[in-house]
Short mmCIF file of C-alpha atoms in Angstrom, two decimals:
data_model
loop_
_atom_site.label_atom_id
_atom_site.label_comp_id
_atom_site.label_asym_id
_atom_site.label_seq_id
_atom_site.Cartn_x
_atom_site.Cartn_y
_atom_site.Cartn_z
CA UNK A 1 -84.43 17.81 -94.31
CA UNK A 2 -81.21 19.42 -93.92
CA UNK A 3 -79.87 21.57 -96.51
CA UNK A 4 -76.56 21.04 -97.54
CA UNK A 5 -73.85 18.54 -97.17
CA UNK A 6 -73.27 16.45 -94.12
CA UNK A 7 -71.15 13.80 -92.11
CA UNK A 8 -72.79 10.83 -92.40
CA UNK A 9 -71.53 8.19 -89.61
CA UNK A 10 -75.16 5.64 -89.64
CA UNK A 11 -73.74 2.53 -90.46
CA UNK A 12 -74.93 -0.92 -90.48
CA UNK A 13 -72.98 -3.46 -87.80
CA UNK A 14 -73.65 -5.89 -89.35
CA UNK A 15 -70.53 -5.72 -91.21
CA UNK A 16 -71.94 -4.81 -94.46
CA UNK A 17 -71.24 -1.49 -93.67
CA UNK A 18 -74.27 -0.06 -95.52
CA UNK A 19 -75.50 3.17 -94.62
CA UNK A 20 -78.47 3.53 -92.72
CA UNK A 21 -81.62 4.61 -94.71
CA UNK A 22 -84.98 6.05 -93.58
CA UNK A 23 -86.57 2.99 -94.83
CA UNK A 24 -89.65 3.71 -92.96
CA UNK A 25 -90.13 7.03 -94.80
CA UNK A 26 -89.35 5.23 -98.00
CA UNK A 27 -86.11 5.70 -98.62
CA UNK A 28 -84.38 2.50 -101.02
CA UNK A 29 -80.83 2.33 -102.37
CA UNK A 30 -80.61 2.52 -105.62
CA UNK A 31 -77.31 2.27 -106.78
CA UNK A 32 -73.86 1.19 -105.29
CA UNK A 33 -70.44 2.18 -106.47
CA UNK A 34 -67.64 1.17 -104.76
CA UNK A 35 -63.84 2.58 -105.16
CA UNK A 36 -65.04 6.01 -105.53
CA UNK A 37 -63.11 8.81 -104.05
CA UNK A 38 -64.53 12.18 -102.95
CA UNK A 39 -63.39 15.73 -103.28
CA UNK A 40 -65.03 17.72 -101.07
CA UNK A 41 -65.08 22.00 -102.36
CA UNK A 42 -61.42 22.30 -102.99
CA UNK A 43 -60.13 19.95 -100.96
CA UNK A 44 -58.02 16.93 -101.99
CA UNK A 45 -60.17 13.74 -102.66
CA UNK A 46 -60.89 11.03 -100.27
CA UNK A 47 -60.17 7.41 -100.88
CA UNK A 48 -61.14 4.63 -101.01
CA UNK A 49 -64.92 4.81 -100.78
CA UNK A 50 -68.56 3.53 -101.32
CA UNK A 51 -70.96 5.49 -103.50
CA UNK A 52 -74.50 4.98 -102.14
CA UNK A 53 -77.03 6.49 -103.95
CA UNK A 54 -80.37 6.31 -102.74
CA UNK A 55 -84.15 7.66 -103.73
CA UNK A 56 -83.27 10.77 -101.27
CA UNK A 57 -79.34 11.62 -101.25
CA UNK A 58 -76.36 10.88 -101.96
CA UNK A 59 -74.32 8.63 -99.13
CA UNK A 60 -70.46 8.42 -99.34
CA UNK A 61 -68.79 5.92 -97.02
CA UNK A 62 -64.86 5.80 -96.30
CA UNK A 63 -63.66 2.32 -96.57
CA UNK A 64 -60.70 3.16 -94.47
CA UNK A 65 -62.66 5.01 -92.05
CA UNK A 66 -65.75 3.69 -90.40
CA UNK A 67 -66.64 6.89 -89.02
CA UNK A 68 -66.23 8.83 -92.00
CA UNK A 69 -68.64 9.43 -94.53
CA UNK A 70 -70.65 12.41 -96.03
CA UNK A 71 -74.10 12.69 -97.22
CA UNK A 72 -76.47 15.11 -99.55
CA UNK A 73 -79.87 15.13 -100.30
CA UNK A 74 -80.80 15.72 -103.95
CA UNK A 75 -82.81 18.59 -102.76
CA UNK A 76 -79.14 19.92 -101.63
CA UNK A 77 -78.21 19.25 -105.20
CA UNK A 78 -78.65 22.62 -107.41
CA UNK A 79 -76.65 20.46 -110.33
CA UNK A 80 -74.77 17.83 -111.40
CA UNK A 81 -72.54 16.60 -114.23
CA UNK A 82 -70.08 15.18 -116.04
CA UNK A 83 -66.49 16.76 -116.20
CA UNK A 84 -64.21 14.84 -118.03
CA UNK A 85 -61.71 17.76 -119.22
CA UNK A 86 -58.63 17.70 -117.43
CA UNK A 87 -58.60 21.25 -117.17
CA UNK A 88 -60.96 21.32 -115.24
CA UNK A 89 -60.47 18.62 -112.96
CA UNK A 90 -57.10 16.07 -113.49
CA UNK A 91 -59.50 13.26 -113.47
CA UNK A 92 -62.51 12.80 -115.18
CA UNK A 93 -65.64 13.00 -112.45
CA UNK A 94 -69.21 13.42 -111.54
CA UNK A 95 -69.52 17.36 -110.39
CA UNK A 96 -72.02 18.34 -108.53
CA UNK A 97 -72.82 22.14 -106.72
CA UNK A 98 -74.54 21.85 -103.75
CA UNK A 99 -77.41 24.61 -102.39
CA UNK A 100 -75.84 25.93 -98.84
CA UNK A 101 -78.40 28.29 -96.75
CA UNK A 102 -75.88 30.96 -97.08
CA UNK A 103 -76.84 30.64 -101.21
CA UNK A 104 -79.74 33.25 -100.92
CA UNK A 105 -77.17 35.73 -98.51
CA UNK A 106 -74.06 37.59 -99.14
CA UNK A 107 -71.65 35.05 -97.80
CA UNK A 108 -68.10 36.12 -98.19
CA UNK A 109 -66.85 33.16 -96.19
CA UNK A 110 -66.48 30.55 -99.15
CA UNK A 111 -64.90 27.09 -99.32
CA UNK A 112 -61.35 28.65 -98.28
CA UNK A 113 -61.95 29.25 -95.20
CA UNK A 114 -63.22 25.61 -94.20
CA UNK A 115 -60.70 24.48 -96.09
CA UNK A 116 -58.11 26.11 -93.57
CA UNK A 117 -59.99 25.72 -90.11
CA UNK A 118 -58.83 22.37 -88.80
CA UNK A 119 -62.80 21.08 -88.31
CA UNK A 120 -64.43 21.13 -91.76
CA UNK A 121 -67.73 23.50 -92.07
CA UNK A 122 -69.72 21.30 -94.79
CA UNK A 123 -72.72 23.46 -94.69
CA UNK A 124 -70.78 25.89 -96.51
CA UNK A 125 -69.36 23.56 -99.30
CA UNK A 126 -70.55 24.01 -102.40
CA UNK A 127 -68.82 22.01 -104.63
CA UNK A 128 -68.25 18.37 -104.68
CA UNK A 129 -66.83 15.60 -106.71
CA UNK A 130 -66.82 11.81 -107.03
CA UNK A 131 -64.59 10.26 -108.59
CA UNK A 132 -64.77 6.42 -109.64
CA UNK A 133 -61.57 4.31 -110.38
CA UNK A 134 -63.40 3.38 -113.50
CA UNK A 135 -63.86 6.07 -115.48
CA UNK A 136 -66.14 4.28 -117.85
CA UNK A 137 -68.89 4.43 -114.91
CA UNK A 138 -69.68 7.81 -115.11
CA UNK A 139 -72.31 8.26 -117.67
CA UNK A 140 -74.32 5.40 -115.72
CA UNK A 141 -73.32 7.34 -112.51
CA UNK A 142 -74.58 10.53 -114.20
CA UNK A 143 -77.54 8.95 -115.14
CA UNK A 144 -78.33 7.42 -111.72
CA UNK A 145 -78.51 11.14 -110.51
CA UNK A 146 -80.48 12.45 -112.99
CA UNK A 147 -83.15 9.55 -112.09
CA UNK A 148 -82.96 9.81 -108.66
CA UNK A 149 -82.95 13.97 -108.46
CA UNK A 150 -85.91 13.94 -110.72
CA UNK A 151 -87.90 11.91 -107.79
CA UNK A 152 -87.31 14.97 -105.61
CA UNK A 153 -89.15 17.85 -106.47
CA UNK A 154 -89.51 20.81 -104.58
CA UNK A 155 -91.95 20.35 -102.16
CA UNK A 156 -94.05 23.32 -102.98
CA UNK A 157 -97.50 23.93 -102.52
CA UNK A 158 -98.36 27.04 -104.66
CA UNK A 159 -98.03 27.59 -108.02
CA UNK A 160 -94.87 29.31 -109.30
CA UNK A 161 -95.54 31.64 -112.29
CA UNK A 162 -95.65 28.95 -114.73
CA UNK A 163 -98.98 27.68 -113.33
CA UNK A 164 -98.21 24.25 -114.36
CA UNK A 165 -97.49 23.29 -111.06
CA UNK A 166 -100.76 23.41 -109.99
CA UNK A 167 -101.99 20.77 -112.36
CA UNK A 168 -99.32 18.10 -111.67
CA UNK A 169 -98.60 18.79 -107.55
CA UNK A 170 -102.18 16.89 -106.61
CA UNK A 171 -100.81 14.13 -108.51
CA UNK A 172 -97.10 14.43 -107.75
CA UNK A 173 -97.02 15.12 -104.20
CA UNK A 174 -99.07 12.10 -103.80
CA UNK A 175 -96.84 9.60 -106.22
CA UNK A 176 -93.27 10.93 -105.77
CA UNK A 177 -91.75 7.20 -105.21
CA UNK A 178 -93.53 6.75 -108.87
CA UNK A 179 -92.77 10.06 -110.30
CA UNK A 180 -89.91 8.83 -112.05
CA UNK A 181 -92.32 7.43 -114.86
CA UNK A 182 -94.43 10.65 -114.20
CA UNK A 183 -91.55 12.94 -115.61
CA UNK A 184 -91.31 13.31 -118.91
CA UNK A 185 -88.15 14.42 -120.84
CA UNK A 186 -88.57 15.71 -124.27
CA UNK A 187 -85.40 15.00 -126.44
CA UNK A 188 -84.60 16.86 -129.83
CA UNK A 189 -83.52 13.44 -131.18
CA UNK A 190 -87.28 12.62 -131.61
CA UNK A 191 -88.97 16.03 -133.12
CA UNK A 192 -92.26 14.53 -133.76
CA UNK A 193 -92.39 13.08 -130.44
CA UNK A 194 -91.21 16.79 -128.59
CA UNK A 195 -94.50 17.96 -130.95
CA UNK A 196 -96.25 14.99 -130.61
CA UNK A 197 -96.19 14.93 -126.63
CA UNK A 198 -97.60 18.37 -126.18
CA UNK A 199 -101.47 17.12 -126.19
CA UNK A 200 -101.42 14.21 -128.24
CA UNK A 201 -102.43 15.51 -130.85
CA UNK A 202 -101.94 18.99 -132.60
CA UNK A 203 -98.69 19.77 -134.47
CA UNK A 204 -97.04 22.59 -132.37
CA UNK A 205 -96.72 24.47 -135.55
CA UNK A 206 -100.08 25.81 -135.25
CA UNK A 207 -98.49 27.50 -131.92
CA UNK A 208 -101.44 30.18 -130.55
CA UNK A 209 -104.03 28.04 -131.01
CA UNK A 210 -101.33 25.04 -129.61
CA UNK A 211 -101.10 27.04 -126.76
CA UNK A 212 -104.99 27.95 -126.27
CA UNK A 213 -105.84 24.47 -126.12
CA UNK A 214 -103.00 23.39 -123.81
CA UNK A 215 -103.93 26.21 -120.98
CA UNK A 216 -107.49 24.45 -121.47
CA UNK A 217 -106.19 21.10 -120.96
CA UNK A 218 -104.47 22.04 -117.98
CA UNK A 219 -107.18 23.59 -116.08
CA UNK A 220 -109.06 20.53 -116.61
CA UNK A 221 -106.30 18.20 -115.77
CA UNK A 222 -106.57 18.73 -112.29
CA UNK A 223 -109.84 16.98 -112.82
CA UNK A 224 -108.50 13.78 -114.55
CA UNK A 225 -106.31 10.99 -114.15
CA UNK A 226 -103.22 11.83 -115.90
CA UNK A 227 -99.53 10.35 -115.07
CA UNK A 228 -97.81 12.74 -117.89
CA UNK A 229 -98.69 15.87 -120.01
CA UNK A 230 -100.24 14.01 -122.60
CA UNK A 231 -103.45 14.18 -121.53
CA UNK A 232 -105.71 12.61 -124.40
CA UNK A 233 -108.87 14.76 -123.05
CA UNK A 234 -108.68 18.44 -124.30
CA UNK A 235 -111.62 20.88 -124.55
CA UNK A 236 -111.02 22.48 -128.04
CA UNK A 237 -112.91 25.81 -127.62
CA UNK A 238 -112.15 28.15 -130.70
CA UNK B 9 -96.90 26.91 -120.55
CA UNK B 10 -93.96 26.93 -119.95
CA UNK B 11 -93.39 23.70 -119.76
CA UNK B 12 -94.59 23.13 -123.45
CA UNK B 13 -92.82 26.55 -124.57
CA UNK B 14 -89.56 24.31 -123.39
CA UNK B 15 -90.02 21.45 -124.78
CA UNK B 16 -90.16 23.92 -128.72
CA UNK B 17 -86.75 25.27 -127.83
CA UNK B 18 -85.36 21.91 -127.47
CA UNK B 19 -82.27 21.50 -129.31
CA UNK B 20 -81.09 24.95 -129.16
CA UNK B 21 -78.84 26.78 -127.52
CA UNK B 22 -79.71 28.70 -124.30
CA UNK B 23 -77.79 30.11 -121.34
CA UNK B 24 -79.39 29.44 -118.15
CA UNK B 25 -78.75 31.35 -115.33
CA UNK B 26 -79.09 30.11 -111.45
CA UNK B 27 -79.57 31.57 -108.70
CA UNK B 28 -75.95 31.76 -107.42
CA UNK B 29 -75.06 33.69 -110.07
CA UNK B 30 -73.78 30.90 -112.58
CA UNK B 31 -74.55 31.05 -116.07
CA UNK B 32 -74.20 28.06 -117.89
CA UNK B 33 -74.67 28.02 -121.77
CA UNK B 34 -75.05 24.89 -123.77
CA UNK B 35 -77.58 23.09 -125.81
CA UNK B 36 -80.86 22.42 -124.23
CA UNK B 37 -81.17 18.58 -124.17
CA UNK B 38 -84.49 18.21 -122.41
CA UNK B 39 -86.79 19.57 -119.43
CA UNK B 40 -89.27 18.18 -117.80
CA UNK B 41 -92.67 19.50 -115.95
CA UNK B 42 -90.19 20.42 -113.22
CA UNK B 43 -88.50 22.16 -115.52
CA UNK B 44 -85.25 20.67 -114.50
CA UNK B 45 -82.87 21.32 -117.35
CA UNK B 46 -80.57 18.96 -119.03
CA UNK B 47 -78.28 20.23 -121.22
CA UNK B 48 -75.61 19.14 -124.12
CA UNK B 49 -72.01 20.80 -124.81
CA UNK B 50 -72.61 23.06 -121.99
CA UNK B 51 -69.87 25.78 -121.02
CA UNK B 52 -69.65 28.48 -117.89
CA UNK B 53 -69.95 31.69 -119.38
CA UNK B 54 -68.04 34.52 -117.87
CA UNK B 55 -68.22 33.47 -114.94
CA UNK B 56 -65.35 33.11 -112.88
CA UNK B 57 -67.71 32.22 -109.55
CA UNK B 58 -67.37 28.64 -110.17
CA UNK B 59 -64.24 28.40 -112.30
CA UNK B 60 -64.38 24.47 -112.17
CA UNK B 61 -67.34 24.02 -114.43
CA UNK B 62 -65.31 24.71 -117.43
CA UNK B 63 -66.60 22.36 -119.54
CA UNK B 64 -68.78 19.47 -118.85
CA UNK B 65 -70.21 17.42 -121.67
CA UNK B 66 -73.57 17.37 -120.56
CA UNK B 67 -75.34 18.41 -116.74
CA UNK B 68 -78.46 18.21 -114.82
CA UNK B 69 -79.58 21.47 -113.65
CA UNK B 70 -82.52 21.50 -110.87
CA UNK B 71 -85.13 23.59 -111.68
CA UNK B 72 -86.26 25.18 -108.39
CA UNK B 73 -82.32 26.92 -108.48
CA UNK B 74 -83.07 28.51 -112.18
CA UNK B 75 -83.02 31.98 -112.14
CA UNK B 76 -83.27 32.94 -116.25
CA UNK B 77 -83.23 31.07 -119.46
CA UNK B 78 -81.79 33.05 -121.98
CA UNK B 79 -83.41 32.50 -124.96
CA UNK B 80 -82.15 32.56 -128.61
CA UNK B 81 -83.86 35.85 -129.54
CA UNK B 82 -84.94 34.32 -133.28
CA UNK B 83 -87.17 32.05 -131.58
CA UNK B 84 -89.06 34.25 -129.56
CA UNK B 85 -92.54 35.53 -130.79
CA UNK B 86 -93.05 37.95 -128.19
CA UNK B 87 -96.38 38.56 -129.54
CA UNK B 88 -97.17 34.94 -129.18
CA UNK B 89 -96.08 34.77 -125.78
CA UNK B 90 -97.70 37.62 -124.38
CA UNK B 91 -101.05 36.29 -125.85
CA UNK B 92 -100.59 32.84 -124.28
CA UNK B 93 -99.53 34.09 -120.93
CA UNK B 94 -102.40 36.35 -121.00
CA UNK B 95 -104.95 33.60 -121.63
CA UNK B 96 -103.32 31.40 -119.41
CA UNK B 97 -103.37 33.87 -116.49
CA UNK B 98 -107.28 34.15 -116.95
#
């Protein structure tokens, strides 16, 4: 997968003008905006346009162009929000920063210089907005990315420091069209739910011994059938 | 661990650093086992890399481009910590 922002030209001809998805790999659309414009880095935006999000990346689609259209995958996509103060942006949008290759190098050569060169370098953008003529759209647009970004993990084998990668990547690599009910956010609105979800359970109060129990439980969960962290099987070994 | 040590500090305020260099503080809304980051009220802190991100009401931070969380230093129990990392490195 390319990292990184791209022109995206795959179009339907059947006059839809849909983009073209790697359907046989999986990929679904899951959401469709249209009159959305794009601001690509610091550039001006782009308008009119399609929004097409799908389970990989982000699609957008000039309406006035047929050749014209960019594409991200959420991989690409380091974050994304909502800006809605006018200092920051005129008009209220969905931001997103983009992961470039150059991210991990010292790369002086930032979004002004494709901004000036007459053929535009996206591999080196890092910013991008989209902005949709309704601005009431946003938070579903926002939320849209937040569900489709969460079903595109890093594809990593081994365990980062946390360990808890470990336990969920058997299960995850193998489900990630389903991970989207795998994930599980924990919201301070519901306290006794955050405590509630950490084995089921214990009251995370009682934190060392909490935390005893859960490194037991996920050691074993590699063993079991589990689709979230609340794995109703713990060894309790005092 | 450090999953579940997230989910505790939910509802207070971190700053989390990426991996660009961006430091964004704000409330921590929620994480997941990915430990993406979602966070509330969120403002770029000092950081005039991305000057654009001055305030966004809430974002969507990927976890694999975390660098640091910066924790609230009253809700740290180092002790605590360094006993359940040890056990959990065993």
């Amino acid at each position: 997968m390319a990292v990184g922002l791209r022109h995206f030209t795959a179009r339907a001809g059947n006059g839809s003008g849909e983009p073209i998805l790697d359907a046989d790999n999986g990929e679904e659309l899951v959401h469709v905006q249209p009159s959305v414009s794009v601001a690509v880095g610091d550039r001006a935006p782009e308008s009119p346009g399609t929004l097409y999000i799908t389970t990989r990346q982000v699609i957008w689609l000039s309406e006035l162009d047929r050749e014209k259209g960019y594409a991200v995958y959420f991989l690409s996509l380091s974050l994304h929000a909502v800006s809605r103060d006018p200092e920051a942006y005129p008009s209220p949008c969905i931001y997103t920063q983009i992961e470039t290759e150059a991210d991990e190098v010292e790369d002086e050569s930032k979004d002004s210089d494709s901004e000036c060169s007459e053929v535009l370098d996206l591999s080196k953008i890092r910013e991008m907005r989209f902005i949709p003529s309704d601005a009431n759209q946003l938070d579903t647009l926002f939320q849209v990315f937040c569900e489709c970004a969460e079903l595109n993990p890093e594809p990593i084998e081994e365990g980062e420091e946390e360990g808890h990668n470990w336990i969920f990547s058997a299960d995850q690599l193998e489900d990630e069209a389903g991970a989207g009910d795998d994930v599980e956010w924990h919201f301070s609105q519901n306290p006794t739910n955050t405590i509630g979800h950490s084995n089921g359970h214990h009251d995370l109060a009682s934190s060392v011994l909490e935390l005893q129990i859960n490194d037991q439980r996920f050691e074993d969960a590699e063993e079991m059938e589990q689709d979230s962290d609340t794995g109703h099987h713990h060894q309790s070994q005092q | 661990l450090f999953f579940s040590y997230f989910k505790d500090l939910v509802g207070r305020e971190v700053t989390v650093e990426l991996k660009n260099d961006l430091a964004i503080r704000g409330t921590l809304h929620s994480v997941d086992q990915y430990l993406n980051i979602k966070l509330e009220n969120t403002r770029v802190v000092d950081q005039d890399k991305y000057p654009h991100m001055l305030s966004v009401r809430n974002c969507f931070i990927r976890g694999s481009v975390v660098r640091y969380v910066q924790l609230p230093p009253e809700e740290v129990d180092i002790e605590l910590l360094h006993d359940a990392t040890r056990r959990e490195a065993r």
